[in-house]
PDB file of C-alpha atoms in Angstrom:
ATOM      1  CA  GLY A   1     -84.365-166.294 128.336  1.00 64.00           C
ATOM      2  CA  ALA A   2     -84.126-169.231 130.650  1.00 81.00           C
ATOM      3  CA  VAL A   3     -81.524-169.231 133.181  1.00 90.00           C
ATOM      4  CA  VAL A   4     -78.874-172.008 133.751  1.00 94.00           C
ATOM      5  CA  SER A   5     -76.452-171.715 136.621  1.00 96.00           C
ATOM      6  CA  GLN A   6     -73.334-173.676 137.262  1.00 97.00           C
ATOM      7  CA  HIS A   7     -71.477-174.492 140.617  1.00 97.00           C
ATOM      8  CA  PRO A   8     -68.745-173.941 141.323  1.00 97.00           C
ATOM      9  CA  SER A   9     -67.662-171.048 138.846  1.00 97.00           C
ATOM     10  CA  TRP A  10     -64.065-172.144 139.222  1.00 97.00           C
ATOM     11  CA  VAL A  11     -62.222-174.931 141.195  1.00 97.00           C
ATOM     12  CA  ILE A  12     -58.609-175.953 141.709  1.00 97.00           C
ATOM     13  CA  CYS A  13     -57.595-179.443 142.684  1.00 96.00           C
ATOM     14  CA  LYS A  14     -54.943-181.774 143.312  1.00 96.00           C
ATOM     15  CA  SER A  15     -54.208-184.510 140.747  1.00 97.00           C
ATOM     16  CA  GLY A  16     -55.937-187.781 141.700  1.00 96.00           C
ATOM     17  CA  THR A  17     -58.870-186.104 143.308  1.00 97.00           C
ATOM     18  CA  SER A  18     -62.527-186.144 142.210  1.00 97.00           C
ATOM     19  CA  VAL A  19     -64.495-182.911 141.500  1.00 97.00           C
ATOM     20  CA  LYS A  20     -68.146-182.476 141.027  1.00 97.00           C
ATOM     21  CA  ILE A  21     -69.751-179.767 138.919  1.00 97.00           C
ATOM     22  CA  GLU A  22     -73.418-178.789 139.252  1.00 97.00           C
ATOM     23  CA  CYS A  23     -75.715-177.482 136.476  1.00 96.00           C
ATOM     24  CA  ARG A  24     -79.311-176.193 137.284  1.00 95.00           C
ATOM     25  CA  SER A  25     -82.043-174.980 135.324  1.00 92.00           C
ATOM     26  CA  LEU A  26     -83.359-172.119 137.587  1.00 92.00           C
ATOM     27  CA  ASP A  27     -86.779-171.268 135.989  1.00 87.00           C
ATOM     28  CA  PHE A  28     -87.595-174.271 133.883  1.00 84.00           C
ATOM     29  CA  GLN A  29     -87.580-178.098 134.048  1.00 86.00           C
ATOM     30  CA  ALA A  30     -84.914-179.389 131.766  1.00 86.00           C
ATOM     31  CA  THR A  31     -85.552-182.918 130.280  1.00 83.00           C
ATOM     32  CA  THR A  32     -82.345-182.827 128.472  1.00 87.00           C
ATOM     33  CA  MET A  33     -78.866-181.272 129.596  1.00 91.00           C
ATOM     34  CA  PHE A  34     -75.563-181.211 127.881  1.00 92.00           C
ATOM     35  CA  TRP A  35     -72.001-181.014 128.952  1.00 95.00           C
ATOM     36  CA  TYR A  36     -69.313-179.441 126.951  1.00 95.00           C
ATOM     37  CA  ARG A  37     -65.659-178.863 127.545  1.00 96.00           C
ATOM     38  CA  GLN A  38     -63.586-176.066 126.056  1.00 96.00           C
ATOM     39  CA  PHE A  39     -59.860-175.989 125.861  1.00 95.00           C
ATOM     40  CA  PRO A  40     -58.055-172.325 125.755  1.00 90.00           C
ATOM     41  CA  LYS A  41     -58.475-170.897 122.210  1.00 88.00           C
ATOM     42  CA  GLN A  42     -60.420-173.817 120.945  1.00 91.00           C
ATOM     43  CA  SER A  43     -64.224-174.325 120.370  1.00 91.00           C
ATOM     44  CA  LEU A  44     -66.610-176.240 122.645  1.00 93.00           C
ATOM     45  CA  MET A  45     -66.660-179.926 122.323  1.00 94.00           C
ATOM     46  CA  LEU A  46     -69.624-181.885 123.395  1.00 93.00           C
ATOM     47  CA  MET A  47     -69.028-184.460 125.887  1.00 95.00           C
ATOM     48  CA  ALA A  48     -72.216-185.999 126.599  1.00 93.00           C
ATOM     49  CA  THR A  49     -76.169-185.594 126.597  1.00 90.00           C
ATOM     50  CA  SER A  50     -78.266-186.697 129.484  1.00 89.00           C
ATOM     51  CA  ASN A  51     -81.936-187.114 129.682  1.00 85.00           C
ATOM     52  CA  GLU A  52     -83.654-187.008 133.170  1.00 81.00           C
ATOM     53  CA  GLY A  53     -83.825-190.374 134.738  1.00 80.00           C
ATOM     54  CA  SER A  54     -81.767-192.174 132.134  1.00 84.00           C
ATOM     55  CA  LYS A  55     -78.132-192.780 131.494  1.00 87.00           C
ATOM     56  CA  ALA A  56     -75.784-190.083 129.583  1.00 91.00           C
ATOM     57  CA  THR A  57     -74.972-190.549 125.989  1.00 91.00           C
ATOM     58  CA  TYR A  58     -71.301-189.886 125.622  1.00 94.00           C
ATOM     59  CA  GLU A  59     -69.658-188.745 122.516  1.00 92.00           C
ATOM     60  CA  GLN A  60     -66.943-190.797 121.123  1.00 92.00           C
ATOM     61  CA  GLY A  61     -63.517-190.505 122.904  1.00 93.00           C
ATOM     62  CA  VAL A  62     -65.249-189.424 125.958  1.00 95.00           C
ATOM     63  CA  GLU A  63     -64.469-191.769 128.960  1.00 94.00           C
ATOM     64  CA  LYS A  64     -67.826-192.494 130.722  1.00 93.00           C
ATOM     65  CA  ASP A  65     -65.987-194.033 133.800  1.00 94.00           C
ATOM     66  CA  LYS A  66     -64.047-190.766 134.017  1.00 96.00           C
ATOM     67  CA  PHE A  67     -66.679-188.140 133.437  1.00 97.00           C
ATOM     68  CA  LEU A  68     -69.674-189.396 135.591  1.00 95.00           C
ATOM     69  CA  ILE A  69     -72.835-187.567 134.717  1.00 94.00           C
ATOM     70  CA  ASN A  70     -76.063-187.694 136.834  1.00 91.00           C
ATOM     71  CA  HIS A  71     -79.459-186.152 135.690  1.00 88.00           C
ATOM     72  CA  ALA A  72     -81.618-187.211 138.729  1.00 82.00           C
ATOM     73  CA  SER A  73     -84.032-184.406 138.539  1.00 89.00           C
ATOM     74  CA  LEU A  74     -85.472-182.002 135.978  1.00 89.00           C
ATOM     75  CA  THR A  75     -83.461-179.169 137.350  1.00 92.00           C
ATOM     76  CA  LEU A  76     -80.155-180.595 138.350  1.00 93.00           C
ATOM     77  CA  SER A  77     -77.363-182.473 136.409  1.00 94.00           C
ATOM     78  CA  THR A  78     -73.762-183.148 137.719  1.00 95.00           C
ATOM     79  CA  LEU A  79     -70.638-183.974 136.159  1.00 97.00           C
ATOM     80  CA  THR A  80     -68.049-185.597 138.207  1.00 97.00           C
ATOM     81  CA  VAL A  81     -64.392-185.723 137.036  1.00 97.00           C
ATOM     82  CA  THR A  82     -62.970-188.776 138.574  1.00 97.00           C
ATOM     83  CA  SER A  83     -59.386-188.898 139.504  1.00 96.00           C
ATOM     84  CA  ALA A  84     -58.651-185.713 137.894  1.00 96.00           C
ATOM     85  CA  HIS A  85     -55.146-184.891 135.955  1.00 96.00           C
ATOM     86  CA  PRO A  86     -53.584-181.760 134.552  1.00 96.00           C
ATOM     87  CA  GLU A  87     -54.817-182.682 131.069  1.00 96.00           C
ATOM     88  CA  ASP A  88     -58.507-182.439 132.411  1.00 96.00           C
ATOM     89  CA  SER A  89     -58.037-178.795 133.137  1.00 97.00           C
ATOM     90  CA  SER A  90     -60.540-177.077 130.816  1.00 97.00           C
ATOM     91  CA  PHE A  91     -63.581-174.862 131.017  1.00 97.00           C
ATOM     92  CA  TYR A  92     -66.647-177.209 131.518  1.00 98.00           C
ATOM     93  CA  ILE A  93     -69.928-175.725 130.194  1.00 97.00           C
ATOM     94  CA  CYS A  94     -73.610-177.118 130.436  1.00 96.00           C
ATOM     95  CA  SER A  95     -76.484-176.291 128.844  1.00 93.00           C
ATOM     96  CA  ALA A  96     -80.315-177.288 129.270  1.00 90.00           C
ATOM     97  CA  SER A  97     -83.300-177.680 127.258  1.00 84.00           C
ATOM     98  CA  SER A  98     -87.035-178.606 127.693  1.00 73.00           C
ATOM     99  CA  LEU A  99     -88.886-180.684 125.240  1.00 61.00           C
ATOM    100  CA  ALA A 100     -92.028-179.494 126.767  1.00 54.00           C
ATOM    101  CA  GLY A 101     -91.569-175.996 125.469  1.00 49.00           C
ATOM    102  CA  GLY A 102     -90.820-174.604 128.945  1.00 45.00           C
ATOM    103  CA  THR A 103     -88.159-172.539 127.497  1.00 46.00           C
ATOM    104  CA  GLY A 104     -90.327-171.102 124.803  1.00 42.00           C
ATOM    105  CA  TYR A 105     -88.272-172.238 121.785  1.00 50.00           C
ATOM    106  CA  ASN A 106     -86.940-175.727 122.741  1.00 59.00           C
ATOM    107  CA  GLU A 107     -83.582-173.965 122.638  1.00 72.00           C
ATOM    108  CA  GLN A 108     -80.594-174.851 124.480  1.00 82.00           C
ATOM    109  CA  PHE A 109     -79.381-172.360 127.288  1.00 88.00           C
ATOM    110  CA  PHE A 110     -76.086-172.503 128.567  1.00 93.00           C
ATOM    111  CA  GLY A 111     -74.544-172.050 131.889  1.00 96.00           C
ATOM    112  CA  PRO A 112     -71.592-169.720 132.754  1.00 96.00           C
ATOM    113  CA  GLY A 113     -69.167-172.325 132.824  1.00 97.00           C
ATOM    114  CA  THR A 114     -66.810-173.824 135.417  1.00 98.00           C
ATOM    115  CA  ARG A 115     -63.039-173.399 135.005  1.00 97.00           C
ATOM    116  CA  LEU A 116     -61.272-176.586 136.410  1.00 97.00           C
ATOM    117  CA  THR A 117     -57.454-176.449 137.130  1.00 97.00           C
ATOM    118  CA  VAL A 118     -55.892-179.662 138.142  1.00 97.00           C
ATOM    119  CA  LEU A 119     -52.457-179.070 139.756  1.00 96.00           C
TER     120      LEU A 119
ATOM    121  CA  ASP B   1     -75.246-181.787 110.303  1.00 58.00           C
ATOM    122  CA  ALA B   2     -73.791-179.602 107.695  1.00 59.00           C
ATOM    123  CA  LYS B   3     -70.591-177.913 108.298  1.00 86.00           C
ATOM    124  CA  THR B   4     -70.237-173.954 108.334  1.00 94.00           C
ATOM    125  CA  THR B   5     -67.320-171.798 107.204  1.00 95.00           C
ATOM    126  CA  GLN B   6     -66.660-168.517 108.970  1.00 97.00           C
ATOM    127  CA  PRO B   7     -63.849-166.210 108.788  1.00 97.00           C
ATOM    128  CA  PRO B   8     -61.710-166.412 111.962  1.00 96.00           C
ATOM    129  CA  SER B   9     -61.722-162.892 112.963  1.00 97.00           C
ATOM    130  CA  MET B  10     -63.198-159.388 112.108  1.00 97.00           C
ATOM    131  CA  ASP B  11     -63.098-155.890 113.238  1.00 97.00           C
ATOM    132  CA  CYS B  12     -65.958-153.278 113.692  1.00 96.00           C
ATOM    133  CA  ALA B  13     -66.026-149.956 114.783  1.00 97.00           C
ATOM    134  CA  GLU B  14     -68.223-149.091 117.741  1.00 97.00           C
ATOM    135  CA  GLY B  15     -71.841-147.807 116.608  1.00 96.00           C
ATOM    136  CA  ARG B  16     -71.293-149.083 113.178  1.00 97.00           C
ATOM    137  CA  ALA B  17     -73.146-152.361 112.038  1.00 97.00           C
ATOM    138  CA  ALA B  18     -71.343-155.598 112.131  1.00 98.00           C
ATOM    139  CA  ASN B  19     -71.939-157.910 109.143  1.00 98.00           C
ATOM    140  CA  LEU B  20     -70.771-161.408 110.141  1.00 98.00           C
ATOM    141  CA  PRO B  21     -70.937-163.860 107.206  1.00 98.00           C
ATOM    142  CA  CYS B  22     -71.432-167.720 107.197  1.00 97.00           C
ATOM    143  CA  ASN B  23     -71.312-170.144 104.492  1.00 97.00           C
ATOM    144  CA  HIS B  24     -73.085-173.473 104.639  1.00 95.00           C
ATOM    145  CA  SER B  25     -73.342-174.579 101.111  1.00 94.00           C
ATOM    146  CA  THR B  26     -74.142-178.182 102.010  1.00 92.00           C
ATOM    147  CA  ILE B  27     -77.101-177.260 104.161  1.00 92.00           C
ATOM    148  CA  SER B  28     -80.196-179.546 103.899  1.00 89.00           C
ATOM    149  CA  GLY B  29     -83.894-178.437 103.335  1.00 88.00           C
ATOM    150  CA  ASN B  30     -84.775-179.246 107.073  1.00 84.00           C
ATOM    151  CA  GLU B  31     -81.689-177.678 108.685  1.00 88.00           C
ATOM    152  CA  TYR B  32     -82.010-174.419 110.488  1.00 89.00           C
ATOM    153  CA  VAL B  33     -79.141-171.727 110.947  1.00 93.00           C
ATOM    154  CA  TYR B  34     -78.398-170.803 114.370  1.00 92.00           C
ATOM    155  CA  TRP B  35     -76.251-168.080 115.808  1.00 95.00           C
ATOM    156  CA  TYR B  36     -74.693-168.057 119.113  1.00 95.00           C
ATOM    157  CA  ARG B  37     -71.966-165.981 120.600  1.00 97.00           C
ATOM    158  CA  GLN B  38     -69.450-166.431 123.421  1.00 96.00           C
ATOM    159  CA  ILE B  39     -68.019-163.611 125.457  1.00 95.00           C
ATOM    160  CA  HIS B  40     -64.675-164.471 126.976  1.00 91.00           C
ATOM    161  CA  SER B  41     -64.859-166.911 129.762  1.00 89.00           C
ATOM    162  CA  GLN B  42     -68.494-167.041 129.643  1.00 93.00           C
ATOM    163  CA  GLY B  43     -71.276-169.754 128.335  1.00 94.00           C
ATOM    164  CA  PRO B  44     -72.633-169.185 124.865  1.00 94.00           C
ATOM    165  CA  GLN B  45     -75.551-166.964 124.373  1.00 93.00           C
ATOM    166  CA  TYR B  46     -78.261-167.743 121.804  1.00 90.00           C
ATOM    167  CA  ILE B  47     -78.871-164.820 119.375  1.00 94.00           C
ATOM    168  CA  ILE B  48     -81.192-165.954 116.551  1.00 93.00           C
ATOM    169  CA  HIS B  49     -82.046-168.923 114.472  1.00 91.00           C
ATOM    170  CA  GLY B  50     -83.913-169.028 111.108  1.00 92.00           C
ATOM    171  CA  LEU B  51     -84.994-171.564 108.264  1.00 91.00           C
ATOM    172  CA  LYS B  52     -85.229-169.545 104.953  1.00 91.00           C
ATOM    173  CA  ASN B  53     -86.835-166.486 105.971  1.00 90.00           C
ATOM    174  CA  ASN B  54     -84.926-163.416 107.186  1.00 94.00           C
ATOM    175  CA  GLU B  55     -85.362-163.081 110.938  1.00 95.00           C
ATOM    176  CA  THR B  56     -84.886-160.083 113.308  1.00 96.00           C
ATOM    177  CA  ASN B  57     -85.058-159.722 117.171  1.00 94.00           C
ATOM    178  CA  GLU B  58     -84.031-157.247 119.760  1.00 94.00           C
ATOM    179  CA  MET B  59     -80.293-158.457 119.565  1.00 94.00           C
ATOM    180  CA  ALA B  60     -79.776-158.973 115.683  1.00 97.00           C
ATOM    181  CA  SER B  61     -80.977-159.539 112.211  1.00 98.00           C
ATOM    182  CA  LEU B  62     -80.464-162.826 110.188  1.00 98.00           C
ATOM    183  CA  ILE B  63     -80.398-162.590 106.424  1.00 98.00           C
ATOM    184  CA  ILE B  64     -80.398-166.056 104.694  1.00 97.00           C
ATOM    185  CA  THR B  65     -79.754-166.137 100.909  1.00 96.00           C
ATOM    186  CA  GLU B  66     -82.494-167.458  98.782  1.00 95.00           C
ATOM    187  CA  ASP B  67     -80.528-170.716  97.907  1.00 95.00           C
ATOM    188  CA  ARG B  68     -79.726-170.948 101.573  1.00 95.00           C
ATOM    189  CA  LYS B  69     -75.987-171.742 101.011  1.00 95.00           C
ATOM    190  CA  SER B  70     -75.065-168.624 102.983  1.00 96.00           C
ATOM    191  CA  SER B  71     -76.233-166.272 105.902  1.00 97.00           C
ATOM    192  CA  THR B  72     -75.334-162.925 107.387  1.00 98.00           C
ATOM    193  CA  LEU B  73     -75.642-161.985 110.984  1.00 98.00           C
ATOM    194  CA  ILE B  74     -76.142-158.152 111.450  1.00 98.00           C
ATOM    195  CA  LEU B  75     -75.651-156.509 114.601  1.00 97.00           C
ATOM    196  CA  PRO B  76     -76.955-152.982 113.708  1.00 97.00           C
ATOM    197  CA  HIS B  77     -75.237-150.894 116.248  1.00 95.00           C
ATOM    198  CA  ALA B  78     -72.121-152.666 117.638  1.00 97.00           C
ATOM    199  CA  THR B  79     -71.111-151.923 121.019  1.00 97.00           C
ATOM    200  CA  LEU B  80     -67.944-152.670 122.803  1.00 97.00           C
ATOM    201  CA  ARG B  81     -69.922-155.319 124.855  1.00 96.00           C
ATOM    202  CA  ASP B  82     -70.635-157.279 121.503  1.00 97.00           C
ATOM    203  CA  THR B  83     -67.069-158.248 121.475  1.00 98.00           C
ATOM    204  CA  ALA B  84     -67.117-162.070 121.323  1.00 97.00           C
ATOM    205  CA  VAL B  85     -66.776-165.229 119.334  1.00 97.00           C
ATOM    206  CA  TYR B  86     -69.728-165.808 116.945  1.00 98.00           C
ATOM    207  CA  TYR B  87     -70.687-169.130 115.986  1.00 96.00           C
ATOM    208  CA  CYS B  88     -72.893-170.067 112.871  1.00 96.00           C
ATOM    209  CA  ILE B  89     -74.409-173.369 113.485  1.00 93.00           C
ATOM    210  CA  VAL B  90     -76.693-175.449 111.196  1.00 90.00           C
ATOM    211  CA  ARG B  91     -78.933-178.297 112.841  1.00 85.00           C
ATOM    212  CA  VAL B  92     -82.082-180.198 111.874  1.00 78.00           C
ATOM    213  CA  GLY B  93     -85.071-178.998 113.428  1.00 65.00           C
ATOM    214  CA  VAL B  94     -85.675-176.717 116.562  1.00 61.00           C
ATOM    215  CA  SER B  95     -85.889-179.567 119.085  1.00 59.00           C
ATOM    216  CA  VAL B  96     -82.873-180.927 120.743  1.00 53.00           C
ATOM    217  CA  SER B  97     -84.137-184.404 120.065  1.00 55.00           C
ATOM    218  CA  GLN B  98     -83.403-183.632 116.461  1.00 53.00           C
ATOM    219  CA  GLY B  99     -79.685-182.799 116.901  1.00 61.00           C
ATOM    220  CA  ASN B 100     -77.056-181.470 118.859  1.00 74.00           C
ATOM    221  CA  LEU B 101     -75.423-178.088 118.546  1.00 83.00           C
ATOM    222  CA  ILE B 102     -72.004-178.631 117.006  1.00 84.00           C
ATOM    223  CA  PHE B 103     -69.874-175.743 117.422  1.00 90.00           C
ATOM    224  CA  GLY B 104     -67.130-174.723 114.950  1.00 90.00           C
ATOM    225  CA  LYS B 105     -64.354-172.325 115.331  1.00 91.00           C
ATOM    226  CA  GLY B 106     -66.631-169.222 114.891  1.00 95.00           C
ATOM    227  CA  THR B 107     -65.684-165.661 114.178  1.00 97.00           C
ATOM    228  CA  LYS B 108     -63.779-163.488 116.710  1.00 97.00           C
ATOM    229  CA  LEU B 109     -65.479-160.058 116.422  1.00 98.00           C
ATOM    230  CA  SER B 110     -63.563-157.144 117.866  1.00 98.00           C
ATOM    231  CA  VAL B 111     -65.525-153.953 118.403  1.00 97.00           C
ATOM    232  CA  LYS B 112     -63.190-151.103 118.575  1.00 96.00           C
ATOM    233  CA  PRO B 113     -63.875-147.467 119.929  1.00 95.00           C
TER     234      PRO B 113
END
């Protein structure tokens, strides 16, 4: 299957700082990328969907000014958590898909996740 | 998208078949059944999907009832590495433009030696 990477795999930051998480599709071009958040012992919650070259679509209740998403190329999307607070501590997971069929099944392939801890 | 119901947890002996049920009684005719799994602290992994026919791949088999109101994911010979949370998801179509994957609580499968 297609490979999606995330960087960093974990990050610890101080309250009030901003953190950027990268999501890359390594062997295919992703026209659509998704960002999920997962709190301990809970399921994945979709935060936003981004299409290359256009603004992200955020799910209800997700602050777009706090969670900045950029999908500037077909292989890279970034999520920036601005002015992070302890309640933003979570496991952030991205996924990528290609409408062009580059992945074979037009499926979503998930990255390994980024563990964010805000002190 | 239709909602699914899965048991919160299941145990399975190593080497035996693991049969994970999923109810999706309100599924529509154009909705597919997807299965993903998530090993602890990793991203979800695609397993299999189907519309109405039974499907098999190198990882698992998917059995969908004739009325499509329920399905079963079968891991034929479970190993300790299959311990994970398994998510059953229904979604319109096979293209992401037709709907997002909405994750429920899934079934935590514990494979025991």
